[in-house]
Amino acid sequence: MLQELVNMTQELIRKHLKKMHTAVPGKVVKYDPDRGMCDVQPVMQYKKPNGEWIDYPELKDVPVWWPQTYGQESTIVYPIKKDDEVLVLLMERPIDYWLFGQQTKQDLMFDLSEAICIPGLFAKPNKLAKTAQDEKAIIIQRKDTFVKIKEKEIELNSKETVVVNAKKEVTVNTDTDVIVNAKKDVTVNADGDIALNAENTIELNAEEILINGSEMNATASLSFDGDMTVAGGITASGDVVADGISLKEHTHKDGDDAETTPPNA
């Protein structure tokens, strides 16, 4: 008699557990970024009492989870498209009070109507995961453009244009190299100043280097290995020396074969 009671109790618990939903994988049917919600089709089946397996119903208006904090001023977001895979979490209680500030009259538990989803759960492994593991790196990828953050190196690779826009300063501090590789243009736009600071050398290598502006100031010595052509005038507060001959101190022979005085004499 006691064993029968135990068996009945266990069977009752199993029946209730079969109706409880906790977390299932799913695929995006439609995504609305303005509302932060998507429709999701769970990629799971359940067995009816007659033994038939059927799909889970499509879930409507499922909030999308993004890693964000500081009043949503710090966040990581990325595009979502149809058939992207997600992890669907079924909430312990209705989420209306959290989502809309209104309490619902329904007292549902782990119901399919009370779900949120987390993008990124794919059945197929991501090939960059092995690269990140082997190189001990954090990788941020968008198709052929990716940023690889290692312990002592930051690497940016892109086959298209790289644009950096800043309202104020752009600062990169590192104890080692910063490498930027691009197959096309790299553009830096700023409403303020752009400063390049190095303890040793700043080297520019290109077939042609163009500097456009109304004024260029240099507070250090300039050395050129090659010809220099100036379309405007040249003003110097000090001496000008060409091939060892001083513009201020040079002399030459006059018509009577006598030495002239220097120009500044």
PDB file of C-alpha atoms in Angstrom:
ATOM      1  CA  MET A   1       0.000   0.000   0.000  1.00  0.00           C
ATOM      2  CA  LEU A   2       2.788   2.379   0.945  1.00  0.00           C
ATOM      3  CA  GLN A   3       4.704   1.599  -2.276  1.00  0.00           C
ATOM      4  CA  GLU A   4       1.590   2.273  -4.332  1.00  0.00           C
ATOM      5  CA  LEU A   5       1.256   5.686  -2.671  1.00  0.00           C
ATOM      6  CA  VAL A   6       4.907   6.438  -3.403  1.00  0.00           C
ATOM      7  CA  ASN A   7       4.475   5.399  -7.039  1.00  0.00           C
ATOM      8  CA  MET A   8       1.334   7.520  -7.428  1.00  0.00           C
ATOM      9  CA  THR A   9       3.087  10.518  -5.887  1.00  0.00           C
ATOM     10  CA  GLN A  10       6.105  10.124  -8.172  1.00  0.00           C
ATOM     11  CA  GLU A  11       3.874   9.785 -11.242  1.00  0.00           C
ATOM     12  CA  LEU A  12       1.943  12.912 -10.250  1.00  0.00           C
ATOM     13  CA  ILE A  13       5.183  14.867  -9.853  1.00  0.00           C
ATOM     14  CA  ARG A  14       6.437  13.629 -13.243  1.00  0.00           C
ATOM     15  CA  LYS A  15       3.212  14.723 -14.940  1.00  0.00           C
ATOM     16  CA  HIS A  16       3.503  18.234 -13.472  1.00  0.00           C
ATOM     17  CA  LEU A  17       7.193  18.485 -14.348  1.00  0.00           C
ATOM     18  CA  LYS A  18       6.400  17.610 -17.974  1.00  0.00           C
ATOM     19  CA  LYS A  19       4.183  20.686 -18.100  1.00  0.00           C
ATOM     20  CA  MET A  20       6.864  22.955 -16.592  1.00  0.00           C
ATOM     21  CA  HIS A  21       9.064  24.967 -18.962  1.00  0.00           C
ATOM     22  CA  THR A  22      12.438  26.404 -17.941  1.00  0.00           C
ATOM     23  CA  ALA A  23      14.720  27.031 -20.941  1.00  0.00           C
ATOM     24  CA  VAL A  24      14.668  25.945 -24.582  1.00  0.00           C
ATOM     25  CA  PRO A  25      16.638  26.817 -27.732  1.00  0.00           C
ATOM     26  CA  GLY A  26      14.773  28.778 -30.383  1.00  0.00           C
ATOM     27  CA  LYS A  27      15.019  30.620 -33.692  1.00  0.00           C
ATOM     28  CA  VAL A  28      14.077  34.222 -34.422  1.00  0.00           C
ATOM     29  CA  VAL A  29      10.978  34.612 -36.569  1.00  0.00           C
ATOM     30  CA  LYS A  30      10.799  38.421 -36.491  1.00  0.00           C
ATOM     31  CA  TYR A  31      12.766  41.104 -34.636  1.00  0.00           C
ATOM     32  CA  ASP A  32      11.651  44.629 -33.702  1.00  0.00           C
ATOM     33  CA  PRO A  33      14.682  46.606 -32.443  1.00  0.00           C
ATOM     34  CA  ASP A  34      12.570  49.692 -31.604  1.00  0.00           C
ATOM     35  CA  ARG A  35      10.579  47.668 -29.068  1.00  0.00           C
ATOM     36  CA  GLY A  36      13.453  45.376 -28.127  1.00  0.00           C
ATOM     37  CA  MET A  37      11.329  42.295 -28.760  1.00  0.00           C
ATOM     38  CA  CYS A  38      11.181  39.408 -31.183  1.00  0.00           C
ATOM     39  CA  ASP A  39       8.939  36.519 -32.089  1.00  0.00           C
ATOM     40  CA  VAL A  40      10.634  33.182 -31.458  1.00  0.00           C
ATOM     41  CA  GLN A  41       9.954  29.643 -32.567  1.00  0.00           C
ATOM     42  CA  PRO A  42      11.242  27.176 -29.954  1.00  0.00           C
ATOM     43  CA  VAL A  43      13.255  24.408 -31.615  1.00  0.00           C
ATOM     44  CA  MET A  44      11.799  21.722 -29.385  1.00  0.00           C
ATOM     45  CA  GLN A  45       8.939  19.230 -29.477  1.00  0.00           C
ATOM     46  CA  TYR A  46       6.757  17.732 -26.793  1.00  0.00           C
ATOM     47  CA  LYS A  47       4.793  14.465 -26.710  1.00  0.00           C
ATOM     48  CA  LYS A  48       1.027  14.494 -26.536  1.00  0.00           C
ATOM     49  CA  PRO A  49      -0.790  11.887 -24.406  1.00  0.00           C
ATOM     50  CA  ASN A  50      -1.435   9.872 -27.585  1.00  0.00           C
ATOM     51  CA  GLY A  51       2.336   9.640 -28.191  1.00  0.00           C
ATOM     52  CA  GLU A  52       2.413  12.166 -31.062  1.00  0.00           C
ATOM     53  CA  TRP A  53       5.339  14.627 -31.120  1.00  0.00           C
ATOM     54  CA  ILE A  54       4.442  18.227 -32.030  1.00  0.00           C
ATOM     55  CA  ASP A  55       6.334  21.532 -32.184  1.00  0.00           C
ATOM     56  CA  TYR A  56       6.156  24.145 -29.468  1.00  0.00           C
ATOM     57  CA  PRO A  57       3.961  27.128 -30.390  1.00  0.00           C
ATOM     58  CA  GLU A  58       5.558  30.340 -31.662  1.00  0.00           C
ATOM     59  CA  LEU A  59       6.230  32.823 -28.866  1.00  0.00           C
ATOM     60  CA  LYS A  60       5.208  36.441 -29.469  1.00  0.00           C
ATOM     61  CA  ASP A  61       6.802  39.658 -28.148  1.00  0.00           C
ATOM     62  CA  VAL A  62       9.728  38.083 -26.329  1.00  0.00           C
ATOM     63  CA  PRO A  63      12.076  40.692 -24.744  1.00  0.00           C
ATOM     64  CA  VAL A  64      15.676  40.463 -26.003  1.00  0.00           C
ATOM     65  CA  TRP A  65      18.498  40.482 -23.468  1.00  0.00           C
ATOM     66  CA  TRP A  66      21.597  42.605 -24.164  1.00  0.00           C
ATOM     67  CA  PRO A  67      24.669  43.017 -21.913  1.00  0.00           C
ATOM     68  CA  GLN A  68      24.142  46.556 -20.659  1.00  0.00           C
ATOM     69  CA  THR A  69      24.442  48.569 -17.495  1.00  0.00           C
ATOM     70  CA  TYR A  70      24.875  52.106 -16.104  1.00  0.00           C
ATOM     71  CA  GLY A  71      21.369  53.141 -17.079  1.00  0.00           C
ATOM     72  CA  GLN A  72      21.880  51.667 -20.580  1.00  0.00           C
ATOM     73  CA  GLU A  73      24.790  54.049 -21.227  1.00  0.00           C
ATOM     74  CA  SER A  74      27.166  51.067 -21.447  1.00  0.00           C
ATOM     75  CA  THR A  75      26.061  48.288 -23.758  1.00  0.00           C
ATOM     76  CA  ILE A  76      27.020  45.757 -26.419  1.00  0.00           C
ATOM     77  CA  VAL A  77      24.482  45.240 -29.199  1.00  0.00           C
ATOM     78  CA  TYR A  78      24.611  43.641 -32.633  1.00  0.00           C
ATOM     79  CA  PRO A  79      22.195  42.975 -35.503  1.00  0.00           C
ATOM     80  CA  ILE A  80      19.709  40.117 -35.335  1.00  0.00           C
ATOM     81  CA  LYS A  81      18.206  38.479 -38.404  1.00  0.00           C
ATOM     82  CA  LYS A  82      15.543  35.866 -39.072  1.00  0.00           C
ATOM     83  CA  ASP A  83      16.568  32.297 -38.134  1.00  0.00           C
ATOM     84  CA  ASP A  84      19.265  33.477 -35.709  1.00  0.00           C
ATOM     85  CA  GLU A  85      19.350  31.095 -32.782  1.00  0.00           C
ATOM     86  CA  VAL A  86      18.595  32.202 -29.232  1.00  0.00           C
ATOM     87  CA  LEU A  87      18.209  30.808 -25.738  1.00  0.00           C
ATOM     88  CA  VAL A  88      14.644  31.168 -24.485  1.00  0.00           C
ATOM     89  CA  LEU A  89      14.232  31.456 -20.712  1.00  0.00           C
ATOM     90  CA  LEU A  90      10.788  30.851 -19.217  1.00  0.00           C
ATOM     91  CA  MET A  91      10.230  33.028 -16.171  1.00  0.00           C
ATOM     92  CA  GLU A  92       9.162  31.742 -12.786  1.00  0.00           C
ATOM     93  CA  ARG A  93       6.278  34.248 -12.627  1.00  0.00           C
ATOM     94  CA  PRO A  94       4.573  36.658 -15.092  1.00  0.00           C
ATOM     95  CA  ILE A  95       6.876  39.495 -16.195  1.00  0.00           C
ATOM     96  CA  ASP A  96       4.186  42.140 -16.789  1.00  0.00           C
ATOM     97  CA  TYR A  97       5.036  44.034 -13.592  1.00  0.00           C
ATOM     98  CA  TRP A  98       8.720  44.225 -14.541  1.00  0.00           C
ATOM     99  CA  LEU A  99       8.073  44.936 -18.223  1.00  0.00           C
ATOM    100  CA  PHE A 100       5.080  47.313 -18.100  1.00  0.00           C
ATOM    101  CA  GLY A 101       4.795  48.316 -14.442  1.00  0.00           C
ATOM    102  CA  GLN A 102       1.398  46.621 -14.186  1.00  0.00           C
ATOM    103  CA  GLN A 103       0.513  43.481 -12.301  1.00  0.00           C
ATOM    104  CA  THR A 104      -1.358  40.762 -14.180  1.00  0.00           C
ATOM    105  CA  LYS A 105      -4.324  38.831 -12.828  1.00  0.00           C
ATOM    106  CA  GLN A 106      -2.874  35.558 -14.097  1.00  0.00           C
ATOM    107  CA  ASP A 107      -0.660  33.562 -11.756  1.00  0.00           C
ATOM    108  CA  LEU A 108       1.346  31.584 -14.310  1.00  0.00           C
ATOM    109  CA  MET A 109       4.505  29.657 -13.487  1.00  0.00           C
ATOM    110  CA  PHE A 110       7.212  28.851 -16.061  1.00  0.00           C
ATOM    111  CA  ASP A 111       4.688  29.479 -18.821  1.00  0.00           C
ATOM    112  CA  LEU A 112       5.588  29.821 -22.499  1.00  0.00           C
ATOM    113  CA  SER A 113       3.932  33.244 -22.549  1.00  0.00           C
ATOM    114  CA  GLU A 114       6.397  34.552 -19.942  1.00  0.00           C
ATOM    115  CA  ALA A 115       9.730  34.390 -21.748  1.00  0.00           C
ATOM    116  CA  ILE A 116      12.850  36.377 -22.532  1.00  0.00           C
ATOM    117  CA  CYS A 117      15.552  35.402 -25.033  1.00  0.00           C
ATOM    118  CA  ILE A 118      19.314  35.718 -25.200  1.00  0.00           C
ATOM    119  CA  PRO A 119      20.833  35.887 -28.706  1.00  0.00           C
ATOM    120  CA  GLY A 120      23.887  33.821 -29.496  1.00  0.00           C
ATOM    121  CA  LEU A 121      23.020  30.211 -28.652  1.00  0.00           C
ATOM    122  CA  PHE A 122      23.855  28.317 -31.862  1.00  0.00           C
ATOM    123  CA  ALA A 123      23.951  24.561 -32.342  1.00  0.00           C
ATOM    124  CA  LYS A 124      26.941  24.996 -34.666  1.00  0.00           C
ATOM    125  CA  PRO A 125      30.170  26.004 -32.857  1.00  0.00           C
ATOM    126  CA  ASN A 126      31.770  29.337 -33.706  1.00  0.00           C
ATOM    127  CA  LYS A 127      35.130  28.839 -35.428  1.00  0.00           C
ATOM    128  CA  LEU A 128      36.530  31.975 -33.758  1.00  0.00           C
ATOM    129  CA  ALA A 129      36.086  30.348 -30.340  1.00  0.00           C
ATOM    130  CA  LYS A 130      39.116  28.123 -30.990  1.00  0.00           C
ATOM    131  CA  THR A 131      41.174  31.134 -32.119  1.00  0.00           C
ATOM    132  CA  ALA A 132      40.206  33.000 -28.953  1.00  0.00           C
ATOM    133  CA  GLN A 133      41.122  29.978 -26.844  1.00  0.00           C
ATOM    134  CA  ASP A 134      44.460  29.328 -28.597  1.00  0.00           C
ATOM    135  CA  GLU A 135      45.550  32.989 -28.539  1.00  0.00           C
ATOM    136  CA  LYS A 136      43.958  33.794 -25.158  1.00  0.00           C
ATOM    137  CA  ALA A 137      42.162  36.696 -26.821  1.00  0.00           C
ATOM    138  CA  ILE A 138      38.827  38.478 -26.805  1.00  0.00           C
ATOM    139  CA  ILE A 139      37.510  38.741 -30.384  1.00  0.00           C
ATOM    140  CA  ILE A 140      34.789  41.118 -31.588  1.00  0.00           C
ATOM    141  CA  GLN A 141      33.746  40.259 -35.146  1.00  0.00           C
ATOM    142  CA  ARG A 142      31.456  41.642 -37.839  1.00  0.00           C
ATOM    143  CA  LYS A 143      31.898  39.567 -41.006  1.00  0.00           C
ATOM    144  CA  ASP A 144      35.437  40.342 -42.301  1.00  0.00           C
ATOM    145  CA  THR A 145      36.129  43.073 -39.731  1.00  0.00           C
ATOM    146  CA  PHE A 146      37.265  42.101 -36.255  1.00  0.00           C
ATOM    147  CA  VAL A 147      39.078  43.418 -33.205  1.00  0.00           C
ATOM    148  CA  LYS A 148      41.320  40.977 -31.383  1.00  0.00           C
ATOM    149  CA  ILE A 149      42.281  41.924 -27.815  1.00  0.00           C
ATOM    150  CA  LYS A 150      45.186  39.959 -26.399  1.00  0.00           C
ATOM    151  CA  GLU A 151      47.037  40.312 -23.119  1.00  0.00           C
ATOM    152  CA  LYS A 152      49.692  42.605 -24.630  1.00  0.00           C
ATOM    153  CA  GLU A 153      48.316  43.482 -28.065  1.00  0.00           C
ATOM    154  CA  ILE A 154      45.239  44.960 -29.722  1.00  0.00           C
ATOM    155  CA  GLU A 155      44.730  44.032 -33.362  1.00  0.00           C
ATOM    156  CA  LEU A 156      42.181  45.594 -35.735  1.00  0.00           C
ATOM    157  CA  ASN A 157      41.615  43.940 -39.113  1.00  0.00           C
ATOM    158  CA  SER A 158      39.248  45.150 -41.814  1.00  0.00           C
ATOM    159  CA  LYS A 159      38.841  44.668 -45.563  1.00  0.00           C
ATOM    160  CA  GLU A 160      36.764  47.829 -45.784  1.00  0.00           C
ATOM    161  CA  THR A 161      37.008  51.416 -44.508  1.00  0.00           C
ATOM    162  CA  VAL A 162      37.831  52.027 -40.834  1.00  0.00           C
ATOM    163  CA  VAL A 163      36.322  55.238 -39.426  1.00  0.00           C
ATOM    164  CA  VAL A 164      36.998  56.722 -35.978  1.00  0.00           C
ATOM    165  CA  ASN A 165      34.713  59.618 -34.961  1.00  0.00           C
ATOM    166  CA  ALA A 166      35.208  61.538 -31.723  1.00  0.00           C
ATOM    167  CA  LYS A 167      33.714  64.733 -30.286  1.00  0.00           C
ATOM    168  CA  LYS A 168      36.745  65.214 -28.045  1.00  0.00           C
ATOM    169  CA  GLU A 169      39.836  63.103 -27.473  1.00  0.00           C
ATOM    170  CA  VAL A 170      40.734  59.642 -28.757  1.00  0.00           C
ATOM    171  CA  THR A 171      43.258  58.047 -26.392  1.00  0.00           C
ATOM    172  CA  VAL A 172      44.961  54.684 -26.798  1.00  0.00           C
ATOM    173  CA  ASN A 173      47.292  53.604 -23.989  1.00  0.00           C
ATOM    174  CA  THR A 174      49.273  50.400 -24.261  1.00  0.00           C
ATOM    175  CA  ASP A 175      52.606  49.061 -23.048  1.00  0.00           C
ATOM    176  CA  THR A 176      53.135  47.270 -26.351  1.00  0.00           C
ATOM    177  CA  ASP A 177      52.210  47.687 -30.012  1.00  0.00           C
ATOM    178  CA  VAL A 178      48.870  48.797 -31.432  1.00  0.00           C
ATOM    179  CA  ILE A 179      48.361  47.320 -34.910  1.00  0.00           C
ATOM    180  CA  VAL A 180      45.752  48.537 -37.399  1.00  0.00           C
ATOM    181  CA  ASN A 181      45.483  46.545 -40.644  1.00  0.00           C
ATOM    182  CA  ALA A 182      43.052  47.653 -43.340  1.00  0.00           C
ATOM    183  CA  LYS A 183      42.595  46.654 -46.981  1.00  0.00           C
ATOM    184  CA  LYS A 184      41.100  50.065 -47.805  1.00  0.00           C
ATOM    185  CA  ASP A 185      40.930  53.481 -46.121  1.00  0.00           C
ATOM    186  CA  VAL A 186      41.435  54.386 -42.469  1.00  0.00           C
ATOM    187  CA  THR A 187      39.709  57.680 -41.605  1.00  0.00           C
ATOM    188  CA  VAL A 188      39.911  59.579 -38.308  1.00  0.00           C
ATOM    189  CA  ASN A 189      37.407  62.439 -37.851  1.00  0.00           C
ATOM    190  CA  ALA A 190      37.333  64.724 -34.809  1.00  0.00           C
ATOM    191  CA  ASP A 191      35.569  68.006 -33.999  1.00  0.00           C
ATOM    192  CA  GLY A 192      38.546  68.853 -31.785  1.00  0.00           C
ATOM    193  CA  ASP A 193      42.284  68.179 -31.881  1.00  0.00           C
ATOM    194  CA  ILE A 194      44.084  64.977 -32.874  1.00  0.00           C
ATOM    195  CA  ALA A 195      47.398  64.375 -31.097  1.00  0.00           C
ATOM    196  CA  LEU A 196      50.018  61.716 -31.828  1.00  0.00           C
ATOM    197  CA  ASN A 197      52.481  61.289 -28.960  1.00  0.00           C
ATOM    198  CA  ALA A 198      55.426  58.897 -28.923  1.00  0.00           C
ATOM    199  CA  GLU A 199      58.533  58.669 -26.747  1.00  0.00           C
ATOM    200  CA  ASN A 200      60.636  57.707 -29.754  1.00  0.00           C
ATOM    201  CA  THR A 201      59.662  57.896 -33.417  1.00  0.00           C
ATOM    202  CA  ILE A 202      56.465  58.569 -35.361  1.00  0.00           C
ATOM    203  CA  GLU A 203      56.967  57.076 -38.814  1.00  0.00           C
ATOM    204  CA  LEU A 204      54.770  57.720 -41.865  1.00  0.00           C
ATOM    205  CA  ASN A 205      55.328  55.449 -44.873  1.00  0.00           C
ATOM    206  CA  ALA A 206      53.416  56.075 -48.086  1.00  0.00           C
ATOM    207  CA  GLU A 207      54.003  56.681 -51.771  1.00  0.00           C
ATOM    208  CA  GLU A 208      52.615  60.181 -51.282  1.00  0.00           C
ATOM    209  CA  ILE A 209      51.941  62.102 -48.050  1.00  0.00           C
ATOM    210  CA  LEU A 210      49.584  65.095 -48.287  1.00  0.00           C
ATOM    211  CA  ILE A 211      49.240  67.712 -45.547  1.00  0.00           C
ATOM    212  CA  ASN A 212      46.372  70.159 -46.095  1.00  0.00           C
ATOM    213  CA  GLY A 213      45.818  73.116 -43.801  1.00  0.00           C
ATOM    214  CA  SER A 214      46.143  76.885 -43.447  1.00  0.00           C
ATOM    215  CA  GLU A 215      49.196  76.643 -41.171  1.00  0.00           C
ATOM    216  CA  MET A 216      51.717  74.029 -40.021  1.00  0.00           C
ATOM    217  CA  ASN A 217      53.945  74.659 -36.991  1.00  0.00           C
ATOM    218  CA  ALA A 218      56.943  72.608 -35.908  1.00  0.00           C
ATOM    219  CA  THR A 219      58.811  73.237 -32.645  1.00  0.00           C
ATOM    220  CA  ALA A 220      61.603  70.761 -33.418  1.00  0.00           C
ATOM    221  CA  SER A 221      64.224  70.274 -36.118  1.00  0.00           C
ATOM    222  CA  LEU A 222      63.059  68.900 -39.479  1.00  0.00           C
ATOM    223  CA  SER A 223      65.219  66.670 -41.678  1.00  0.00           C
ATOM    224  CA  PHE A 224      64.416  65.744 -45.294  1.00  0.00           C
ATOM    225  CA  ASP A 225      66.133  63.085 -47.359  1.00  0.00           C
ATOM    226  CA  GLY A 226      65.080  64.122 -50.864  1.00  0.00           C
ATOM    227  CA  ASP A 227      63.986  67.139 -52.858  1.00  0.00           C
ATOM    228  CA  MET A 228      61.600  69.760 -51.482  1.00  0.00           C
ATOM    229  CA  THR A 229      59.511  72.040 -53.676  1.00  0.00           C
ATOM    230  CA  VAL A 230      57.794  75.085 -52.187  1.00  0.00           C
ATOM    231  CA  ALA A 231      55.116  76.916 -54.185  1.00  0.00           C
ATOM    232  CA  GLY A 232      55.135  79.926 -51.831  1.00  0.00           C
ATOM    233  CA  GLY A 233      57.818  81.948 -50.099  1.00  0.00           C
ATOM    234  CA  ILE A 234      60.207  80.785 -47.367  1.00  0.00           C
ATOM    235  CA  THR A 235      60.796  82.970 -44.294  1.00  0.00           C
ATOM    236  CA  ALA A 236      63.561  82.073 -41.829  1.00  0.00           C
ATOM    237  CA  SER A 237      64.510  83.883 -38.630  1.00  0.00           C
ATOM    238  CA  GLY A 238      67.865  82.042 -38.568  1.00  0.00           C
ATOM    239  CA  ASP A 239      70.463  81.183 -41.181  1.00  0.00           C
ATOM    240  CA  VAL A 240      69.824  79.135 -44.325  1.00  0.00           C
ATOM    241  CA  VAL A 241      72.683  76.817 -45.367  1.00  0.00           C
ATOM    242  CA  ALA A 242      72.740  75.206 -48.813  1.00  0.00           C
ATOM    243  CA  ASP A 243      75.458  72.641 -49.583  1.00  0.00           C
ATOM    244  CA  GLY A 244      77.597  74.082 -46.776  1.00  0.00           C
ATOM    245  CA  ILE A 245      77.191  77.711 -47.926  1.00  0.00           C
ATOM    246  CA  SER A 246      75.594  80.099 -45.432  1.00  0.00           C
ATOM    247  CA  LEU A 247      73.006  82.540 -46.746  1.00  0.00           C
ATOM    248  CA  LYS A 248      73.916  85.012 -43.984  1.00  0.00           C
ATOM    249  CA  GLU A 249      77.705  84.651 -43.929  1.00  0.00           C
ATOM    250  CA  HIS A 250      78.663  83.747 -47.492  1.00  0.00           C
ATOM    251  CA  THR A 251      80.956  85.963 -49.637  1.00  0.00           C
ATOM    252  CA  HIS A 252      81.905  85.849 -53.303  1.00  0.00           C
ATOM    253  CA  LYS A 253      84.122  87.593 -55.829  1.00  0.00           C
ATOM    254  CA  ASP A 254      82.993  90.884 -57.344  1.00  0.00           C
ATOM    255  CA  GLY A 255      83.843  92.146 -60.823  1.00  0.00           C
ATOM    256  CA  ASP A 256      87.309  93.266 -59.649  1.00  0.00           C
ATOM    257  CA  ASP A 257      88.044  89.801 -58.199  1.00  0.00           C
ATOM    258  CA  ALA A 258      87.741  91.170 -54.660  1.00  0.00           C
ATOM    259  CA  GLU A 259      85.908  89.444 -51.801  1.00  0.00           C
ATOM    260  CA  THR A 260      82.518  90.926 -51.011  1.00  0.00           C
ATOM    261  CA  THR A 261      81.229  91.415 -47.494  1.00  0.00           C
ATOM    262  CA  PRO A 262      78.595  88.980 -46.089  1.00  0.00           C
ATOM    263  CA  PRO A 263      74.944  89.910 -46.805  1.00  0.00           C
ATOM    264  CA  ASN A 264      74.296  90.851 -43.175  1.00  0.00           C
ATOM    265  CA  ALA A 265      77.375  93.031 -42.801  1.00  0.00           C
TER     266      ALA A 265
END
